[in-house]
CSV table of C-alpha atoms in Angstrom, one decimal:
chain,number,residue,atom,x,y,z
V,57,UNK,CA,-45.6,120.3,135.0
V,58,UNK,CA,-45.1,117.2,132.7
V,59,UNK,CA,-41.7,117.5,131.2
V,60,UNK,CA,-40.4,116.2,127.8
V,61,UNK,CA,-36.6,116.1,127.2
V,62,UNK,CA,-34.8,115.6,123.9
V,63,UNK,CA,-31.2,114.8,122.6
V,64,UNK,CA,-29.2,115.7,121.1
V,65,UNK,CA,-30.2,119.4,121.4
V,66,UNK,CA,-27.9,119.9,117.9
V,67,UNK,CA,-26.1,117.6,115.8
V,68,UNK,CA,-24.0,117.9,112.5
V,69,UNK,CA,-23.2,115.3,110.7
V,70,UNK,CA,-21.7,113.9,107.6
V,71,UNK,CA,-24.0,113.5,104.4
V,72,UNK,CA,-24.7,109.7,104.2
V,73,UNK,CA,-24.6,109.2,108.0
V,74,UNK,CA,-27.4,108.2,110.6
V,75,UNK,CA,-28.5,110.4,113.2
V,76,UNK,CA,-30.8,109.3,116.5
V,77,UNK,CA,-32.9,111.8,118.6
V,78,UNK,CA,-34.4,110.8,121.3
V,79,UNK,CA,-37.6,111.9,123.2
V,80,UNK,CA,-38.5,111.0,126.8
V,81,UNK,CA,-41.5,111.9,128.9
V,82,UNK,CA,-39.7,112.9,132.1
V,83,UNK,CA,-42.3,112.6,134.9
V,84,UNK,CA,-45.3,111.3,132.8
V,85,UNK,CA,-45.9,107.9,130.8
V,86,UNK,CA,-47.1,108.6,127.2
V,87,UNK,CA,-48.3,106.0,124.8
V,88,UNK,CA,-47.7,108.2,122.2
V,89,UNK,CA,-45.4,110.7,121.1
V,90,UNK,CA,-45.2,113.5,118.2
V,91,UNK,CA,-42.6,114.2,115.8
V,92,UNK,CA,-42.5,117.4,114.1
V,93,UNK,CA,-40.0,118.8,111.7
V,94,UNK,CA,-39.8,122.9,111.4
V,95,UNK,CA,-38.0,124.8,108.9
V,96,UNK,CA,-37.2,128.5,109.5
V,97,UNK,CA,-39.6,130.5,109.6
V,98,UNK,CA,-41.9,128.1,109.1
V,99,UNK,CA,-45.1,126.2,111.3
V,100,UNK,CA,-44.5,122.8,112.9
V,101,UNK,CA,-45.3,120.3,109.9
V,102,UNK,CA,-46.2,117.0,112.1
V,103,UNK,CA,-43.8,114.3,110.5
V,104,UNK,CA,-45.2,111.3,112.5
V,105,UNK,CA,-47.3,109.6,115.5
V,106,UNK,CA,-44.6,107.2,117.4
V,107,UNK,CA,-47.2,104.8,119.1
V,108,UNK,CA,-45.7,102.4,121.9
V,109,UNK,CA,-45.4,99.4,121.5
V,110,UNK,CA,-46.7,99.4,117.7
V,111,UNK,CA,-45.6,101.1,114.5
V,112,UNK,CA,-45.7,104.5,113.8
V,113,UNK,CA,-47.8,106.7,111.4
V,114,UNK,CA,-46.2,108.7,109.1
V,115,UNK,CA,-47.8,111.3,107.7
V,116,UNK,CA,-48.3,111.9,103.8
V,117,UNK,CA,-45.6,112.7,102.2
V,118,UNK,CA,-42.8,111.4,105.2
V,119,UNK,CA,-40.5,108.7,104.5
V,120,UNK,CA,-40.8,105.8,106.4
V,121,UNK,CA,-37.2,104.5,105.2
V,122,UNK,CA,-36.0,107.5,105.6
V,123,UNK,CA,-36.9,108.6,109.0
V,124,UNK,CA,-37.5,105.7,111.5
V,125,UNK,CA,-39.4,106.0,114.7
V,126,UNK,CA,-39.1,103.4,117.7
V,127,UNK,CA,-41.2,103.7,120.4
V,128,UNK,CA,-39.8,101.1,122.7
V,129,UNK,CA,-40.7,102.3,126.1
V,130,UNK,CA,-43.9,104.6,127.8
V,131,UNK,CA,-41.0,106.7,127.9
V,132,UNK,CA,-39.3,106.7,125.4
V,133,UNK,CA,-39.6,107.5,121.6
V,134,UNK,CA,-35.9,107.9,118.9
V,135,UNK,CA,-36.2,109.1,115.6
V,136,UNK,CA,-33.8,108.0,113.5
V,137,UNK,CA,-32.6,109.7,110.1
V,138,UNK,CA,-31.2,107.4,108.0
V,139,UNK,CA,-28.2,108.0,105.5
V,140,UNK,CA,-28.9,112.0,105.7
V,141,UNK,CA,-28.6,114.7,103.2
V,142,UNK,CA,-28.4,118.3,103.3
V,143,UNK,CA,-32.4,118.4,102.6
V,144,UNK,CA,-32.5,117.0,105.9
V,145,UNK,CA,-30.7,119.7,107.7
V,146,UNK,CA,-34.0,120.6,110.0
V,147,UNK,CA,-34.8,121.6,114.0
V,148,UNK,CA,-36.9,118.2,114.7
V,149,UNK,CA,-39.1,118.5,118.0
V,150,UNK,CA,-40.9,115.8,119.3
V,151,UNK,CA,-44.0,116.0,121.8
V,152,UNK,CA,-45.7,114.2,124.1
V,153,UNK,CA,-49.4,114.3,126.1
V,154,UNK,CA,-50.1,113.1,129.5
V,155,UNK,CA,-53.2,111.4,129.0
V,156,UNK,CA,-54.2,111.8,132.7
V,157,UNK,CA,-53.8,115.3,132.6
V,158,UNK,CA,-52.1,115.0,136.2
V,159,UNK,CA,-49.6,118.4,135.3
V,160,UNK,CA,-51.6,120.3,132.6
V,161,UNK,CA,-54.9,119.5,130.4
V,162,UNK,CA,-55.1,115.8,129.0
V,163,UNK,CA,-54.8,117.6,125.6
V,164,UNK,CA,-52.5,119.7,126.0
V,165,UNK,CA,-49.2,118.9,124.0
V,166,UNK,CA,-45.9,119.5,125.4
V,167,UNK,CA,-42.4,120.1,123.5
V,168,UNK,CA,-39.0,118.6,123.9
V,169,UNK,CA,-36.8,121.3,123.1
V,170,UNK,CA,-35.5,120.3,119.8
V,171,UNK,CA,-32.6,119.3,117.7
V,172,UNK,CA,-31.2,121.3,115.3
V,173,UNK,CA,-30.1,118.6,112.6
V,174,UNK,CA,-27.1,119.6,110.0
V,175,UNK,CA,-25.7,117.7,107.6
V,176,UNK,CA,-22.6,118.7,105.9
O,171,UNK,CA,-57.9,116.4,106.8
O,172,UNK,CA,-57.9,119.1,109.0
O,173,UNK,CA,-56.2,122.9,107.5
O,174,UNK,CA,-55.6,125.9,109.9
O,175,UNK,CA,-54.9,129.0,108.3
O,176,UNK,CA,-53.3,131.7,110.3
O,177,UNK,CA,-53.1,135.5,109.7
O,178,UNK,CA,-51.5,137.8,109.6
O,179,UNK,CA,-48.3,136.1,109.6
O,180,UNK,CA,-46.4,138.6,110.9
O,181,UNK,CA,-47.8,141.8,113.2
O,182,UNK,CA,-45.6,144.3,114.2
O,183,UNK,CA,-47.0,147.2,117.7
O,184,UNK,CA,-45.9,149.5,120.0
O,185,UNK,CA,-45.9,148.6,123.7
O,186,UNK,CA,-49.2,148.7,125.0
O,187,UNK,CA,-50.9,148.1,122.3
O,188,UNK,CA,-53.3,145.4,121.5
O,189,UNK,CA,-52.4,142.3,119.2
O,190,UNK,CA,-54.8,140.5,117.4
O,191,UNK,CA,-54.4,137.0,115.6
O,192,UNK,CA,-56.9,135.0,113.3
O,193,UNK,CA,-57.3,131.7,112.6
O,194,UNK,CA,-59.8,129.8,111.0
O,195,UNK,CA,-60.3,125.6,110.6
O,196,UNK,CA,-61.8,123.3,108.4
O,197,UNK,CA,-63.1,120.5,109.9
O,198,UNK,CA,-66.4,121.1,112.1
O,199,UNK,CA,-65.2,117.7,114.1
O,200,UNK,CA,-62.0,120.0,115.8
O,201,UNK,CA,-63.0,120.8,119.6
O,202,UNK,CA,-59.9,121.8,120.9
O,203,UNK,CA,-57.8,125.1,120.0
O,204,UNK,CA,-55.0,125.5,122.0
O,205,UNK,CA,-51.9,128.5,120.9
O,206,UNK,CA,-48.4,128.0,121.8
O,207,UNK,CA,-45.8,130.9,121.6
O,208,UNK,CA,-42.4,130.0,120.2
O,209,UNK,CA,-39.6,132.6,121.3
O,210,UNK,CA,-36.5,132.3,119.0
O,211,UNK,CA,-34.2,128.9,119.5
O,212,UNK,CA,-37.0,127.4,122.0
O,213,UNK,CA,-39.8,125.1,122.3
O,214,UNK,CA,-43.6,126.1,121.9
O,215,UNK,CA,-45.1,126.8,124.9
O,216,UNK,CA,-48.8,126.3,125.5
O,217,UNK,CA,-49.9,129.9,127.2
O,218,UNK,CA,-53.9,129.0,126.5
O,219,UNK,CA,-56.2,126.7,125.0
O,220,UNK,CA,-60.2,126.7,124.6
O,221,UNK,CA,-62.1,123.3,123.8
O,222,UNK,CA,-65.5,123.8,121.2
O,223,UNK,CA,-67.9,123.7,124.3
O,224,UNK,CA,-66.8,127.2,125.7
O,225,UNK,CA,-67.4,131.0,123.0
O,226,UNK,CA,-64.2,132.6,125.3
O,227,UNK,CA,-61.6,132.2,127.5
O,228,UNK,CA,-59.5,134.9,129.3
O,229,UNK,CA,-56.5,134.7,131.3
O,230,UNK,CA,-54.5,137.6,132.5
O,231,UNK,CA,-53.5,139.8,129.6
O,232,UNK,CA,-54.6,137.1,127.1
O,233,UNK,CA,-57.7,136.2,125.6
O,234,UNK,CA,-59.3,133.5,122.9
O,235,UNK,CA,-62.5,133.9,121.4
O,236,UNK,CA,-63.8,130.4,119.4
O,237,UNK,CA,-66.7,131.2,116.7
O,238,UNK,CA,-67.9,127.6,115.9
O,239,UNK,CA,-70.3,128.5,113.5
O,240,UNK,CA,-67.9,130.4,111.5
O,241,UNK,CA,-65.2,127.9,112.4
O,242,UNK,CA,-62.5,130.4,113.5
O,243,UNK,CA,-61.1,130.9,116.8
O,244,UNK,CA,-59.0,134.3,117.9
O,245,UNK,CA,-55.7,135.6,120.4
O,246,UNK,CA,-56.1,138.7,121.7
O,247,UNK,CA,-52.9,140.1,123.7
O,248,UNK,CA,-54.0,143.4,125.4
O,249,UNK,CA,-51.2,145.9,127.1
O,250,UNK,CA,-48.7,144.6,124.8
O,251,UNK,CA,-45.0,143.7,126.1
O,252,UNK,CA,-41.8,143.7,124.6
O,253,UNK,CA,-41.2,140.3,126.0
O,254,UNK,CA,-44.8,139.3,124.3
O,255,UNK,CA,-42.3,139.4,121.0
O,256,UNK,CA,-42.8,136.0,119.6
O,257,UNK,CA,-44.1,133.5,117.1
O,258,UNK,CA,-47.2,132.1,117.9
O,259,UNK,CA,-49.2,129.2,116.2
O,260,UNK,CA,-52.9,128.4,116.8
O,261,UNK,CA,-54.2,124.8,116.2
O,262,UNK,CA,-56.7,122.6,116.0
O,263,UNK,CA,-57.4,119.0,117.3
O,264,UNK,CA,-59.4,116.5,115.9
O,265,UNK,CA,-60.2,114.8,119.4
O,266,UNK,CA,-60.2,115.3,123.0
O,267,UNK,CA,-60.5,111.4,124.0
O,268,UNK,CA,-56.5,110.9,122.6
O,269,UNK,CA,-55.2,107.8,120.7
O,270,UNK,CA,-54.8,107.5,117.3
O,271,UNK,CA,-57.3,110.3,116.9
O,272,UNK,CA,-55.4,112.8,118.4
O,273,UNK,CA,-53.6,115.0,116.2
O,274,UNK,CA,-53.0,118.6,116.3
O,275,UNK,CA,-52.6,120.7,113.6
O,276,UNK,CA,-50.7,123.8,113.2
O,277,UNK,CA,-51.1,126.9,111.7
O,278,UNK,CA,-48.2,128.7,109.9
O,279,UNK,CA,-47.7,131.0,112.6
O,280,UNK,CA,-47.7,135.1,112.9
O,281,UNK,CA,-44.4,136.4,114.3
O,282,UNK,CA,-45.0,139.5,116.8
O,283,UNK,CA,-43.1,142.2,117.4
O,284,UNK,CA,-43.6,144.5,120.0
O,285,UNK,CA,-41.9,147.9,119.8
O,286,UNK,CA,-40.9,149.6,122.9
């Protein structure tokens, strides 16, 4: 089935560092990726829409400074978190649909597995 | 925007047993449901979806039933299994046709535990 992969898979850094993720669609080209942020316990809160080739869309609330989003490739989408603080400690998992619905559905969403972000 | 509330948010059986989870949407626009389960540490998984054309879907031990009129849509896990023990999230799409219209949105999640 289509196959999302995502790096680091956990990361701690120093407060007032930047930290990349990445997100590729392994077997499938995707115009547009998800990033979610999920604290414990707690539902996926959609963070933004990485959109190849363009700019992304940040939800209400999200930090465009803070948290930027390149979606270079069909394949390819990196979130960056910019000069993080402990708030930002979080597992980030991005997500990705195959719009020809060649492996699964056309709708349905499929998860990287995650990075669990800490910052000391 | 679209809000998916979830219940209960957590649900605790014995093997065997049936598990039943509730969600309900706002927007009348949504026509595709899909739940994921979430074991600890790991990625959602999609294990079924139903789009606003079709009242129930069933596969294997699982089953969603989508009320359109009331706007809620329903997991049921029958014959329970210890490895069913998870958190699982329904949501709810604004669009099937993809794009910038495209955008899921979670519920809070019920985590499941099933007792041996």
């Amino acid at each position: 089935g289509a196959v999302v992969s995502q790096h680091p898979s956990w990361v701690i850094c120093k407060s007032g560092t930047s930290v990349k993720i990445e997100c590729r669609s392994l077997d499938f080209q995707a115009t547009t990726m998800f990033w979610y942020r999920q604290f414990p316990k707690q539902s996926l809160m959609l963070m933004a829409t990485s959109n190849e080739g363009s700019k992304a869309t940040y939800e209400q609330g999200v930090e465009k400074d803070k948290f930027l989003i390149n979606h270079a490739s069909l394949t390819l989408s990196t979130l960056t978190v910019t000069s993080a603080h402990p708030e930002d400690s979080s597992f980030y998992i991005c997500s990705a649909r195959d719009p020809t619905g060649q492996f699964s559905g056309a709708n349905v969403l499929t998860f990287g597995a995650g990075s669990r972000l800490t910052v000391l | 925007g679209e809000n998916v509330e979830q219940h209960p948010s957590t649900l605790s059986v014995q093997e065997g047993d049936s598990a039943v989870i509730k969600c309900t949407y706002s927007d009348s626009a949504s026509n595709y449901f899909p739940w994921y389960k979430q074991e600890l540490g790991k990625r959602p998984q999609l294990i079924i979806d139903i789009r606003s054309n079709v009242g129930e879907k069933k596969d294997q031990r699982i089953a969603v039933t989508l009320n359109k009129t009331a706007k809620h849509f329903s997991l049921h896990i029958t014959e329970t299994q210890p490895e069913d023990s998870a958190v699982y999230f329904c949501a709810a799409s604004l669009s099937l046709s993809g794009g910038s219209n495209y955008k899921l949105t979670f519920g809070k999640g019920t985590l499941l535990t099933v007792n041996p």
